[in-house]
Amino acid sequence: MAASDAQNGVFSVRHAFGNVLAFFILLLIGVLAFSIRLFSVIKYESVIHEFDPYFNYRVTQFLTKNGIYDFWNWFDDRTWYPLGRVIGGTVYPGLTLTAGTLWWILNSLNIPLSVETVCVFTAPIFSAFASWATYLLTKEVKGAGAGLTAAILLAMVPSYISRSVAGSYDNEAVAIFALIFTFYLYIKTLNTGSLFYATLNSIAYFYMVCSWGGYTFIINLIPMHVLLCIVTGRYSSRLYIAYAPLVVLGTLLASLVPVVGFNAVMTSEHFASFLVFIIIHVVALVYYIKGSLSPKMFKVAVALVVSVGVAVCFAMVAVLIALVASSPTKGWSGRSLSLLDPTYASKYIPIIASVSEHQPPTWPSYFMDINVLAFLVPAGIIACFSPLSDASSFVVLYIVTSVYFSGVMVRLMLVLAPAACILSGIALSQAFDVFTRSIKFQLPSLSDNSQAGEGSSENVVPNDSVKADKTEDTSKERTSKKSKKKEKEPVEKPLSKSQIKKRLLVLPLETSVIAIILLVLLGAFYVVHSVWAAAEAYSAPSIVLTSHSHDGLHVFDDFREAYAWLSHNTEVDDKVASWWDYGYQTTAMANRTVIVDNNTWNNTHIATVGTAMSSPEKAAWEIFQSLDVKYVLVVFGGLVGYPSDDINKFLWMVRIGGGVFPHIKEPDYLRDGQYRIDSMATPTMLNCLMYKLSYYRFVETDGKAFDRVRRTEIGKKHFKLTHFEEVFTTHHWMVRIYKLKSPKNRIRGKTKKSKSKTSSKTASKRNELKRNPF
Amino acid sequence: MAMVPQPLLILLFSLSLLSIVNSSPSQHLQIVDAERRIDLTSHIIKVYLTLKVENLGTSAASEVHLAFSPTEVEHLATLKAAATSGKRKKKTYVPLDVKSAEVPDGPNGTKLFSITLLTPLSKGGTTTLEVLYILTRSLEPFPVEISQSESQLVYFRDSAILLSPYHVKQQTTFIKTPSTRVESFTVVDPTKRAGTELKYGPYENHPPYSYSPVLVHFENNNPFAVVEELEREIEISHWGSIQVTERYSLVHAGAQHKGVFSRVDYQTRSGRSGVSSFKYLLAKLPPRVHSVYYRDGIGNISSSHLRTDSRKSELEIEPRYPLFGGWKATFVIGYGLPLQDFLFESPDGRRYLNFTFGCPLVETVVDKLIVKVVLPEGSKDPTAQIPFEVKQHLEIKYSYLDVVGRTVVVLEKRNVVPEHNTPFQVYYGFNPIFMLAEPLMLVSAFFLLFVASVAYLHIDLSIRK
């Protein structure tokens, strides 16, 4: 008795010690997740990055200045002129509300941080939260060790870093945390059957709905998992508690978010959940009846209930299908459709296809974004099958679906990353488990020679299989999968029983040591790669560019130069036209009204701007004049070699414009199917507004007009602008701003042509002459 | 209509009459010789006036009056006077008190300022006064709008004859222009032009309040950098540093830029294109300055250079874009300074901050300057000592973890020129125990947190056992 007590005591002390250790490891993981994302602040500055974050920043500013009620009712008249945009009803408010609350708390504690600072650091803070959520989720699936490993992998997975560096103030920053945390609460409910967690789960789901359009992934993945459980005969009351409240409460809460509203019950993205909701009730009823009736009666009842249930189901499904089929896109949004059918966007919606992050990824991008995890994931899947629990089957389903989605859109790599981290964490932790255990068992046996021989001789087979598993040899892995599964199962049985059987799984000492070293090397490689990715690849804020040359660092701060100029030296109500990429930045940084922006909700409006850019000067002037535009902003990289400028995006403008206005035809801009701006370019190309605004007086810089992006001399070098005048060009020519000449002269010129001989002719002619010499 | 009782009206009338009699510029003073040198090389106009005053009257005169036209008064930034004594090399200057004279205005709204002499000028005695006054925004661009390739021409209006309440026996005025390009100038014989200098005079025997308007139209391409509003916030922390934040809104107050801005012309023909625009500004900061930043509402501005040595620091800043006439820019400069250089303890136990008033940018005019001195939390009875007149009031500011807030001494002054960069002092009482308030607050908060978590772990609130 005393001995066992002492053992218990030692055990609980070790347990407590382990908890404290885990707590501190988690703390450090949080610090790591936060600090690895600060490269952008250290290397560049504390500034909001890219395009969408500027919009979110602007919304947050509005929220902190005007309060929550004005935020819901905000009609923004500084964008999509003259249409405007109802921001409160079309924005996912989760991120802005989170940052706004954070700012409010800090300020009520008299910590005077600016809204910008709070916005910049929201993403790193939530990355720390996300890695803790990963720990919780993986702990529910495979225990604390796997949890810690998964958390540390997630803290530094490049894919997630790319979306959550300091300054990347986008929905994904908080949404990934919300996604993982919702999954954790679902698994937790599934494991405990507690209604408390089920309610929390709905709230977490609500937060996710607030944060990101990707919530549809949750509301489809969880029903799929529930269905999987039912089909594989794993139905339990815990499953019911995990699912039914989520659907009811979750849907109710989701429809509270203005941007979702009735979509939560009307669109096809949500139908799977309702279908499964019906199914789980049928199944629950069946189980209930089965429990209360004798087997004989049950058979009769089954015939009755199943037939009625199936009939009801079919009726419901028929109604749904009829409803759905009545809408043109079958009730699916364009983005969802392009997920289900990867060719959909490029066929029908050029705007979605024109965004680079909506393209399918290439293989190198997998290696870049999840690195060694790609090789560890299969091992993790195998580990999940031994043994298969509700939780581990969920994780497997999660990885399978997210791999598919990431294959369609490179942006959804972000959804894959947590799944890959969880599975790799499981794989690594199981591998370490096996290796360290075999070392532990053999270390005493080294002194005990009699046992050593026994152990090593018995362990030839498992050694092979597990080692193959860890050394990225997938072909071997598959062959040995079954044998491995067989042998791993006993491990999970109670400790006392498996004491001897465990001995069978022990690997030779040398092999284990080498394997551990290899695994550590693999991990080290991952760390090195992630830090490199965080420091070099993903931390550039994209509004300020740098280049290293032999005489030091060059900073290209042209975008902000242009925006600052616009905000200080134009009238407050002037309208600025540019391609939609720069809409958010113009409204946020220059505070000027724009025609189109990155929220591409109105295709026609964008097509109008695209048409204007691809029309000759006069037609373009008329379009812009009709939109009350005063300034036109183009981005031009030809002087310094900045490749993502408007000339390179120009074909999309033509395509989008031509999609709505058929007189713009893409072939007119291509010479033999090739897009070129040199002397071989088509006359339509050389006379369109975009070409002219980009290359106006460009020849005077070097005398040859050599475009450093296209690596060629431009086709038409000397020309004058008649309807536009250059009002500002930044230091490196990256942004050029033109003003529309006032219409006075034009109208007189027109009347001169239409009215043949009037007394005003001479006057207007003199006017014309006066104007022309320029 | 308010009725004023008759006796009161009479009283008022007699009072004003009395004051005229008492302190109107004494007519028995005479200016023997006046020399005026007007420096028009920048947009801040400096006028050096040397007056030789003689007392012809019977009684001693203690005050000498200066007269300014209403427009000059409006643009007058500073007015200083000094008495000189000694000859040539051994000249010594003694600054004199100058204040707005409490006498009614002269003809046509002429304002008078009085200089208090050190020793009253006895009968028949003479004295020499040196006066410096600075005018801002007195150069009127003409043409009002210029294009990028043109240079900036401005009008300067003044009088060839010194406006004075006294009889002036002999006088000369020199006007110095920045370049030899002078389009036109009014000729009041004798007038001479040599190089960059215009000479009006010598004129003899002009009665009081004589005026003879002249107009000089000349080229001035110096940067017309005007800070429309500058807010300097000086935050004192007794933990060892002073944090200064300066918020500028800058404008080019010269001739408006018209039409096209062509980068090609600006970059390739820098000598001829945009000559009146400016690209750089120089800020003179105190020595031992650290953690300097230069940014605006949308982030860091990457074009600045800091040069420091033991006596001064110079920060060369470049706005995001070159400023042409009428273009504006806003930015913030911030820096930290070591506390011991600026904070001292006065003999009565109070502490005082000794800091420079005015704008650190060289050759700029500040239309409205707000200096905020944020004293540490818990400081008492602040008083400010400034060598010239400013508006003052107190504010409360809440910063990191403040409970009662910090007292802010706000000083406000319009029309500030580099001559106002003189030290000023803010005295306040401070008990060093307040330095510990915030650390103690944090310590106790964490302590309570730990106590609460210990308590939570040891309290069993469950109903079932």
mmCIF file with all atom_site columns, N, CA and C in Angstrom, chain A residues 50 100 117 125 174 251 289 326 346 414 453 456 478 492 530 532 616 636 694 697 761 770:
data_model
loop_
_atom_site.group_PDB
_atom_site.id
_atom_site.type_symbol
_atom_site.label_atom_id
_atom_site.label_alt_id
_atom_site.label_comp_id
_atom_site.label_asym_id
_atom_site.label_entity_id
_atom_site.label_seq_id
_atom_site.pdbx_PDB_ins_code
_atom_site.Cartn_x
_atom_site.Cartn_y
_atom_site.Cartn_z
_atom_site.occupancy
_atom_site.B_iso_or_equiv
_atom_site.pdbx_formal_charge
_atom_site.auth_seq_id
_atom_site.auth_comp_id
_atom_site.auth_asym_id
_atom_site.auth_atom_id
_atom_site.pdbx_PDB_model_num
ATOM 1  N N  . GLU A 1 50  ? -0.595  46.100 -47.771 1.00 0.00 ? 50  GLU A N  1
ATOM 2  C CA . GLU A 1 50  ? -1.380  45.716 -48.935 1.00 0.00 ? 50  GLU A CA 1
ATOM 3  C C  . GLU A 1 50  ? -2.677  46.472 -49.130 1.00 0.00 ? 50  GLU A C  1
ATOM 4  N N  . GLY A 1 100 ? -11.541 47.034 -32.639 1.00 0.00 ? 100 GLY A N  1
ATOM 5  C CA . GLY A 1 100 ? -12.169 48.188 -32.002 1.00 0.00 ? 100 GLY A CA 1
ATOM 6  C C  . GLY A 1 100 ? -12.315 47.978 -30.504 1.00 0.00 ? 100 GLY A C  1
ATOM 7  N N  . THR A 1 117 ? -1.851  51.250 -34.524 1.00 0.00 ? 117 THR A N  1
ATOM 8  C CA . THR A 1 117 ? -1.000  50.305 -33.803 1.00 0.00 ? 117 THR A CA 1
ATOM 9  C C  . THR A 1 117 ? -1.792  49.057 -33.417 1.00 0.00 ? 117 THR A C  1
ATOM 10 N N  . ILE A 1 125 ? -1.286  38.890 -32.470 1.00 0.00 ? 125 ILE A N  1
ATOM 11 C CA . ILE A 1 125 ? -1.904  38.467 -31.210 1.00 0.00 ? 125 ILE A CA 1
ATOM 12 C C  . ILE A 1 125 ? -2.813  37.270 -31.468 1.00 0.00 ? 125 ILE A C  1
ATOM 13 N N  . VAL A 1 174 ? -8.017  36.944 -37.830 1.00 0.00 ? 174 VAL A N  1
ATOM 14 C CA . VAL A 1 174 ? -8.765  36.423 -36.686 1.00 0.00 ? 174 VAL A CA 1
ATOM 15 C C  . VAL A 1 174 ? -9.542  35.166 -37.060 1.00 0.00 ? 174 VAL A C  1
ATOM 16 N N  . THR A 1 251 ? -27.229 28.850 -36.697 1.00 0.00 ? 251 THR A N  1
ATOM 17 C CA . THR A 1 251 ? -27.936 29.481 -37.803 1.00 0.00 ? 251 THR A CA 1
ATOM 18 C C  . THR A 1 251 ? -28.638 30.739 -37.345 1.00 0.00 ? 251 THR A C  1
ATOM 19 N N  . ILE A 1 289 ? -36.258 4.621  -30.520 1.00 0.00 ? 289 ILE A N  1
ATOM 20 C CA . ILE A 1 289 ? -37.271 3.574  -30.662 1.00 0.00 ? 289 ILE A CA 1
ATOM 21 C C  . ILE A 1 289 ? -36.643 2.218  -30.405 1.00 0.00 ? 289 ILE A C  1
ATOM 22 N N  . SER A 1 326 ? -34.495 27.307 -58.937 1.00 0.00 ? 326 SER A N  1
ATOM 23 C CA . SER A 1 326 ? -35.156 28.484 -59.505 1.00 0.00 ? 326 SER A CA 1
ATOM 24 C C  . SER A 1 326 ? -34.194 29.660 -59.637 1.00 0.00 ? 326 SER A C  1
ATOM 25 N N  . SER A 1 346 ? -12.928 31.119 -64.411 1.00 0.00 ? 346 SER A N  1
ATOM 26 C CA . SER A 1 346 ? -12.252 31.575 -65.627 1.00 0.00 ? 346 SER A CA 1
ATOM 27 C C  . SER A 1 346 ? -13.203 31.602 -66.811 1.00 0.00 ? 346 SER A C  1
ATOM 28 N N  . LEU A 1 414 ? -4.396  28.572 -46.739 1.00 0.00 ? 414 LEU A N  1
ATOM 29 C CA . LEU A 1 414 ? -4.514  29.009 -45.363 1.00 0.00 ? 414 LEU A CA 1
ATOM 30 C C  . LEU A 1 414 ? -5.380  28.067 -44.529 1.00 0.00 ? 414 LEU A C  1
ATOM 31 N N  . GLY A 1 453 ? 19.077  -8.634 -25.978 1.00 0.00 ? 453 GLY A N  1
ATOM 32 C CA . GLY A 1 453 ? 19.022  -9.459 -27.185 1.00 0.00 ? 453 GLY A CA 1
ATOM 33 C C  . GLY A 1 453 ? 17.591  -9.771 -27.559 1.00 0.00 ? 453 GLY A C  1
ATOM 34 N N  . SER A 1 456 ? 15.810  -6.674 -29.169 1.00 0.00 ? 456 SER A N  1
ATOM 35 C CA . SER A 1 456 ? 16.203  -6.311 -30.527 1.00 0.00 ? 456 SER A CA 1
ATOM 36 C C  . SER A 1 456 ? 15.774  -7.358 -31.539 1.00 0.00 ? 456 SER A C  1
ATOM 37 N N  . ARG A 1 478 ? 2.692   2.726  -47.612 1.00 0.00 ? 478 ARG A N  1
ATOM 38 C CA . ARG A 1 478 ? 1.390   2.164  -47.922 1.00 0.00 ? 478 ARG A CA 1
ATOM 39 C C  . ARG A 1 478 ? 1.401   0.656  -47.736 1.00 0.00 ? 478 ARG A C  1
ATOM 40 N N  . GLU A 1 492 ? -2.649  1.248  -27.351 1.00 0.00 ? 492 GLU A N  1
ATOM 41 C CA . GLU A 1 492 ? -3.681  2.085  -26.754 1.00 0.00 ? 492 GLU A CA 1
ATOM 42 C C  . GLU A 1 492 ? -4.402  1.389  -25.600 1.00 0.00 ? 492 GLU A C  1
ATOM 43 N N  . SER A 1 530 ? 10.842  28.422 -42.033 1.00 0.00 ? 530 SER A N  1
ATOM 44 C CA . SER A 1 530 ? 9.759   29.308 -41.598 1.00 0.00 ? 530 SER A CA 1
ATOM 45 C C  . SER A 1 530 ? 10.295  30.675 -41.249 1.00 0.00 ? 530 SER A C  1
ATOM 46 N N  . TRP A 1 532 ? 12.972  32.032 -42.363 1.00 0.00 ? 532 TRP A N  1
ATOM 47 C CA . TRP A 1 532 ? 13.344  32.689 -43.619 1.00 0.00 ? 532 TRP A CA 1
ATOM 48 C C  . TRP A 1 532 ? 12.107  33.272 -44.298 1.00 0.00 ? 532 TRP A C  1
ATOM 49 N N  . PRO A 1 616 ? -9.695  54.975 -76.575 1.00 0.00 ? 616 PRO A N  1
ATOM 50 C CA . PRO A 1 616 ? -8.845  56.117 -76.928 1.00 0.00 ? 616 PRO A CA 1
ATOM 51 C C  . PRO A 1 616 ? -9.172  57.312 -76.040 1.00 0.00 ? 616 PRO A C  1
ATOM 52 N N  . PHE A 1 636 ? 2.653   52.766 -62.788 1.00 0.00 ? 636 PHE A N  1
ATOM 53 C CA . PHE A 1 636 ? 3.537   52.512 -63.914 1.00 0.00 ? 636 PHE A CA 1
ATOM 54 C C  . PHE A 1 636 ? 4.886   52.065 -63.370 1.00 0.00 ? 636 PHE A C  1
ATOM 55 N N  . SER A 1 694 ? 0.424   55.926 -69.157 1.00 0.00 ? 694 SER A N  1
ATOM 56 C CA . SER A 1 694 ? 1.618   55.306 -68.592 1.00 0.00 ? 694 SER A CA 1
ATOM 57 C C  . SER A 1 694 ? 2.885   55.858 -69.210 1.00 0.00 ? 694 SER A C  1
ATOM 58 N N  . ARG A 1 697 ? 5.465   61.234 -72.031 1.00 0.00 ? 697 ARG A N  1
ATOM 59 C CA . ARG A 1 697 ? 6.782   61.857 -71.859 1.00 0.00 ? 697 ARG A CA 1
ATOM 60 C C  . ARG A 1 697 ? 7.815   60.911 -71.263 1.00 0.00 ? 697 ARG A C  1
ATOM 61 N N  . LYS A 1 761 ? -17.989 81.493 -84.237 1.00 0.00 ? 761 LYS A N  1
ATOM 62 C CA . LYS A 1 761 ? -16.971 80.606 -84.808 1.00 0.00 ? 761 LYS A CA 1
ATOM 63 C C  . LYS A 1 761 ? -15.572 81.187 -84.642 1.00 0.00 ? 761 LYS A C  1
ATOM 64 N N  . LYS A 1 770 ? -5.345  79.300 -79.379 1.00 0.00 ? 770 LYS A N  1
ATOM 65 C CA . LYS A 1 770 ? -4.623  79.633 -78.156 1.00 0.00 ? 770 LYS A CA 1
ATOM 66 C C  . LYS A 1 770 ? -4.234  78.370 -77.403 1.00 0.00 ? 770 LYS A C  1
#
